[in-house]
């Protein structure tokens, strides 16, 4: 049971480049999330999805896009990378019932540097 | 606005007890989570409180007072491996998670 798998673990981008962070979960969770975590800061929600075909903006969505074509996959697209997007990105999933998000399971994280 | 407050850093001695506090001001309340995050790793779930009182799970306990907007995580018999950041997160009225910045716990021998 792999849980939540994120790739790549590390990436250096030049300003203006684009890339996709991949995330897959094999726990049949309905909810999936993308967070970013800057040093000394809490987790900031970028986008989330409550099921296949449904996505919603979080607290800091600008400069990012997502899609959820299947229950398992939730890729995060960075368009026109900027230094402000240098951060550690975490994908997470949970099984939500009765409204509560439930326990979040996180991927190992992707450390992105934009130069 | 919504706000979660935790101490930035705490230091404790191996074998001792430490209490990490979390106060919150959110739009509604639908539960409070504690997560542990070792340096360079992903957060992992520790506890969930939705009703007032103490929830005990081995060496870790979590307490909630909804009327005071307050929770604490109690770690007993501290071990070196408990050195980590501890994140408090509150689920608001829209079932959105609001995260604190985390408390870095340093354990000294």
CSV table of C-alpha atoms in Angstrom, one decimal:
chain,number,residue,atom,x,y,z
A,1,UNK,CA,0.0,0.0,0.0
A,2,UNK,CA,1.9,3.1,-1.3
A,3,UNK,CA,-0.4,5.7,0.3
A,4,UNK,CA,0.2,9.2,-1.3
A,5,UNK,CA,2.9,9.3,-3.9
A,6,UNK,CA,4.3,12.7,-5.1
A,7,UNK,CA,6.9,13.3,-7.8
A,8,UNK,CA,9.4,14.8,-8.3
A,9,UNK,CA,10.9,15.2,-4.8
A,10,UNK,CA,13.2,18.0,-5.9
A,11,UNK,CA,13.1,20.4,-8.8
A,12,UNK,CA,14.9,23.6,-9.8
A,13,UNK,CA,13.0,25.8,-12.3
A,14,UNK,CA,14.0,29.0,-14.1
A,15,UNK,CA,11.7,32.0,-13.9
A,16,UNK,CA,9.0,31.6,-16.5
A,17,UNK,CA,9.2,27.9,-16.9
A,18,UNK,CA,6.2,25.6,-16.2
A,19,UNK,CA,6.0,22.2,-14.6
A,20,UNK,CA,3.6,19.7,-13.2
A,21,UNK,CA,3.8,18.1,-9.8
A,22,UNK,CA,2.2,14.7,-9.8
A,23,UNK,CA,0.2,13.2,-7.0
A,24,UNK,CA,-1.5,9.8,-6.8
A,25,UNK,CA,-3.2,8.0,-3.9
A,26,UNK,CA,-4.3,4.4,-3.7
A,27,UNK,CA,-6.5,4.6,-0.7
A,28,UNK,CA,-9.7,5.4,-2.6
A,29,UNK,CA,-10.0,8.7,-0.7
A,30,UNK,CA,-12.5,11.2,-2.0
A,31,UNK,CA,-10.7,14.4,-0.9
A,32,UNK,CA,-7.4,15.5,-2.2
A,33,UNK,CA,-5.4,18.7,-1.4
A,34,UNK,CA,-2.3,20.6,-2.4
A,35,UNK,CA,-0.5,22.6,0.2
A,36,UNK,CA,2.6,24.7,0.2
A,37,UNK,CA,4.8,25.2,3.3
A,38,UNK,CA,7.3,28.0,3.6
A,39,UNK,CA,10.0,28.0,6.3
A,40,UNK,CA,8.5,28.7,9.7
A,41,UNK,CA,5.0,29.0,8.3
A,42,UNK,CA,2.0,26.8,8.5
A,43,UNK,CA,0.5,24.9,5.6
A,44,UNK,CA,-1.3,27.0,3.0
A,45,UNK,CA,-4.0,25.4,0.9
A,46,UNK,CA,-3.6,26.0,-2.8
A,47,UNK,CA,-6.4,23.8,-4.3
A,48,UNK,CA,-8.5,21.0,-3.2
A,49,UNK,CA,-10.9,18.4,-4.7
A,50,UNK,CA,-13.8,16.7,-3.1
A,51,UNK,CA,-14.1,14.1,-5.9
A,52,UNK,CA,-13.3,13.3,-9.5
A,53,UNK,CA,-14.2,16.2,-11.7
A,54,UNK,CA,-14.5,18.7,-8.9
A,55,UNK,CA,-11.8,21.2,-7.8
A,56,UNK,CA,-11.9,24.4,-5.7
A,57,UNK,CA,-9.5,27.2,-4.9
A,58,UNK,CA,-7.9,27.3,-1.5
A,59,UNK,CA,-6.2,30.2,0.2
A,60,UNK,CA,-3.3,30.8,-2.3
A,61,UNK,CA,-4.4,29.6,-5.8
A,62,UNK,CA,-2.8,32.2,-8.0
A,63,UNK,CA,-0.1,30.9,-10.4
A,64,UNK,CA,-1.4,27.3,-10.1
A,65,UNK,CA,-3.9,25.0,-11.7
A,66,UNK,CA,-5.2,21.5,-10.9
A,67,UNK,CA,-7.3,18.8,-12.4
A,68,UNK,CA,-9.0,15.7,-11.0
A,69,UNK,CA,-9.9,13.4,-13.8
A,70,UNK,CA,-9.7,10.3,-11.7
A,71,UNK,CA,-10.2,9.5,-8.0
A,72,UNK,CA,-6.5,8.6,-7.7
A,73,UNK,CA,-4.7,11.5,-9.4
A,74,UNK,CA,-4.5,15.2,-8.6
A,75,UNK,CA,-1.7,16.9,-10.5
A,76,UNK,CA,-0.7,20.5,-9.7
A,77,UNK,CA,0.4,22.7,-12.6
A,78,UNK,CA,2.7,25.7,-12.2
A,79,UNK,CA,2.6,28.1,-15.0
A,80,UNK,CA,5.2,30.8,-15.5
A,81,UNK,CA,7.2,30.0,-12.4
A,82,UNK,CA,8.2,32.9,-10.1
A,83,UNK,CA,10.7,33.1,-7.2
A,84,UNK,CA,7.7,33.5,-4.8
A,85,UNK,CA,6.7,29.9,-5.7
A,86,UNK,CA,9.9,28.5,-4.1
A,87,UNK,CA,8.5,26.3,-1.4
A,88,UNK,CA,7.9,22.8,-0.3
A,89,UNK,CA,4.7,21.3,-1.8
A,90,UNK,CA,2.6,18.6,-0.1
A,91,UNK,CA,-0.2,16.6,-1.6
A,92,UNK,CA,-2.6,15.0,0.8
A,93,UNK,CA,-5.7,12.9,0.7
A,94,UNK,CA,-8.5,12.0,3.2
A,95,UNK,CA,-11.7,10.2,3.4
A,96,UNK,CA,-14.4,12.7,4.2
A,97,UNK,CA,-17.7,11.6,5.7
A,98,UNK,CA,-20.4,13.7,7.4
A,99,UNK,CA,-18.6,16.8,6.4
A,100,UNK,CA,-15.4,16.3,8.5
A,101,UNK,CA,-12.3,16.1,6.4
A,102,UNK,CA,-10.9,13.2,8.4
A,103,UNK,CA,-7.3,12.3,8.9
A,104,UNK,CA,-5.1,13.7,6.2
A,105,UNK,CA,-2.4,11.4,4.7
A,106,UNK,CA,0.4,13.4,3.2
A,107,UNK,CA,2.9,12.6,0.4
A,108,UNK,CA,6.6,13.0,1.1
A,109,UNK,CA,6.7,16.5,-0.3
A,110,UNK,CA,8.2,18.2,-3.4
A,111,UNK,CA,10.9,20.8,-2.8
A,112,UNK,CA,10.7,23.4,-5.6
A,113,UNK,CA,13.3,26.2,-6.2
A,114,UNK,CA,12.7,28.9,-8.8
A,115,UNK,CA,15.8,30.9,-9.8
B,1,UNK,CA,-10.2,36.8,10.5
B,2,UNK,CA,-9.3,33.3,11.4
B,3,UNK,CA,-6.3,32.7,13.6
B,4,UNK,CA,-4.4,29.9,15.2
B,5,UNK,CA,-1.7,30.7,17.8
B,6,UNK,CA,1.0,28.3,18.9
B,7,UNK,CA,4.3,29.0,20.5
B,8,UNK,CA,7.1,29.1,17.9
B,9,UNK,CA,9.6,26.9,19.8
B,10,UNK,CA,9.8,24.9,23.0
B,11,UNK,CA,12.6,23.0,24.7
B,12,UNK,CA,12.2,20.1,27.1
B,13,UNK,CA,14.4,17.4,28.6
B,14,UNK,CA,14.3,13.7,27.7
B,15,UNK,CA,12.0,11.8,30.1
B,16,UNK,CA,10.1,14.9,31.1
B,17,UNK,CA,6.6,16.1,30.2
B,18,UNK,CA,5.8,19.0,27.9
B,19,UNK,CA,2.5,20.8,27.1
B,20,UNK,CA,2.1,22.5,23.7
B,21,UNK,CA,-0.8,25.0,23.6
B,22,UNK,CA,-3.0,26.1,20.8
B,23,UNK,CA,-5.5,28.9,20.8
B,24,UNK,CA,-7.9,29.5,18.0
B,25,UNK,CA,-10.3,32.1,16.7
B,26,UNK,CA,-12.2,30.7,13.7
B,27,UNK,CA,-15.5,31.0,11.9
B,28,UNK,CA,-17.2,28.2,13.6
B,29,UNK,CA,-15.6,25.0,14.9
B,30,UNK,CA,-15.9,21.4,13.7
B,31,UNK,CA,-12.9,19.8,15.3
B,32,UNK,CA,-9.3,20.3,16.0
B,33,UNK,CA,-6.4,18.2,14.8
B,34,UNK,CA,-2.8,17.8,15.9
B,35,UNK,CA,-0.1,16.6,13.5
B,36,UNK,CA,3.6,15.8,14.0
B,37,UNK,CA,6.1,16.9,11.4
B,38,UNK,CA,9.8,15.8,11.7
B,39,UNK,CA,12.3,18.1,9.9
B,40,UNK,CA,12.2,17.5,6.1
B,41,UNK,CA,9.3,15.1,6.3
B,42,UNK,CA,5.5,15.2,5.8
B,43,UNK,CA,3.1,15.8,8.7
B,44,UNK,CA,1.5,12.7,10.3
B,45,UNK,CA,-1.7,12.6,12.2
B,46,UNK,CA,-1.7,12.5,16.0
B,47,UNK,CA,-5.1,13.3,17.3
B,48,UNK,CA,-8.6,14.7,16.7
B,49,UNK,CA,-10.8,16.4,19.2
B,50,UNK,CA,-14.3,17.6,18.6
B,51,UNK,CA,-15.8,17.4,22.1
B,52,UNK,CA,-14.4,19.0,25.2
B,53,UNK,CA,-12.1,17.0,27.3
B,54,UNK,CA,-9.0,14.9,27.2
B,55,UNK,CA,-8.2,12.2,24.6
B,56,UNK,CA,-5.3,9.9,25.6
B,57,UNK,CA,-3.3,7.9,23.1
B,58,UNK,CA,-0.3,6.3,24.7
B,59,UNK,CA,2.3,8.9,25.6
B,60,UNK,CA,0.4,11.6,23.8
B,61,UNK,CA,-2.8,13.3,25.1
B,62,UNK,CA,-4.8,16.1,23.6
B,63,UNK,CA,-7.2,18.4,25.4
B,64,UNK,CA,-10.0,20.6,24.1
B,65,UNK,CA,-12.0,23.5,25.6
B,66,UNK,CA,-14.4,24.9,22.9
B,67,UNK,CA,-15.7,27.6,25.2
B,68,UNK,CA,-12.1,28.9,25.6
B,69,UNK,CA,-11.0,28.3,22.0
B,70,UNK,CA,-8.1,26.3,23.5
B,71,UNK,CA,-6.3,23.0,23.1
B,72,UNK,CA,-3.1,21.5,24.2
B,73,UNK,CA,-1.0,18.5,23.3
B,74,UNK,CA,0.6,16.7,26.2
B,75,UNK,CA,3.7,14.6,25.6
B,76,UNK,CA,4.9,12.4,28.5
B,77,UNK,CA,8.1,10.4,29.0
B,78,UNK,CA,9.8,12.5,26.2
B,79,UNK,CA,12.1,10.7,23.9
B,80,UNK,CA,14.7,12.2,21.5
B,81,UNK,CA,12.6,11.0,18.6
B,82,UNK,CA,9.8,13.4,19.8
B,83,UNK,CA,11.9,16.3,18.5
B,84,UNK,CA,9.7,17.7,15.7
B,85,UNK,CA,7.2,20.4,14.9
B,86,UNK,CA,3.7,20.0,16.2
B,87,UNK,CA,0.9,21.5,14.0
B,88,UNK,CA,-2.5,22.5,15.3
B,89,UNK,CA,-5.3,22.7,12.8
B,90,UNK,CA,-9.0,23.7,13.2
B,91,UNK,CA,-11.8,22.7,11.0
B,92,UNK,CA,-14.1,25.7,10.6
B,93,UNK,CA,-17.8,26.0,9.9
B,94,UNK,CA,-17.2,25.3,6.2
B,95,UNK,CA,-15.1,22.2,7.1
B,96,UNK,CA,-12.0,24.0,5.9
B,97,UNK,CA,-8.8,23.3,7.8
B,98,UNK,CA,-7.0,26.4,9.3
B,99,UNK,CA,-3.4,25.6,10.2
B,100,UNK,CA,-1.2,27.1,12.9
B,101,UNK,CA,2.4,27.8,12.1
B,102,UNK,CA,3.5,24.9,14.3
B,103,UNK,CA,5.6,24.6,17.4
B,104,UNK,CA,9.2,23.3,17.1
B,105,UNK,CA,9.9,21.1,20.0
B,106,UNK,CA,13.6,20.5,20.9
B,107,UNK,CA,14.4,17.6,23.3
B,108,UNK,CA,17.7,17.8,25.2
B,109,UNK,CA,19.3,14.8,26.8
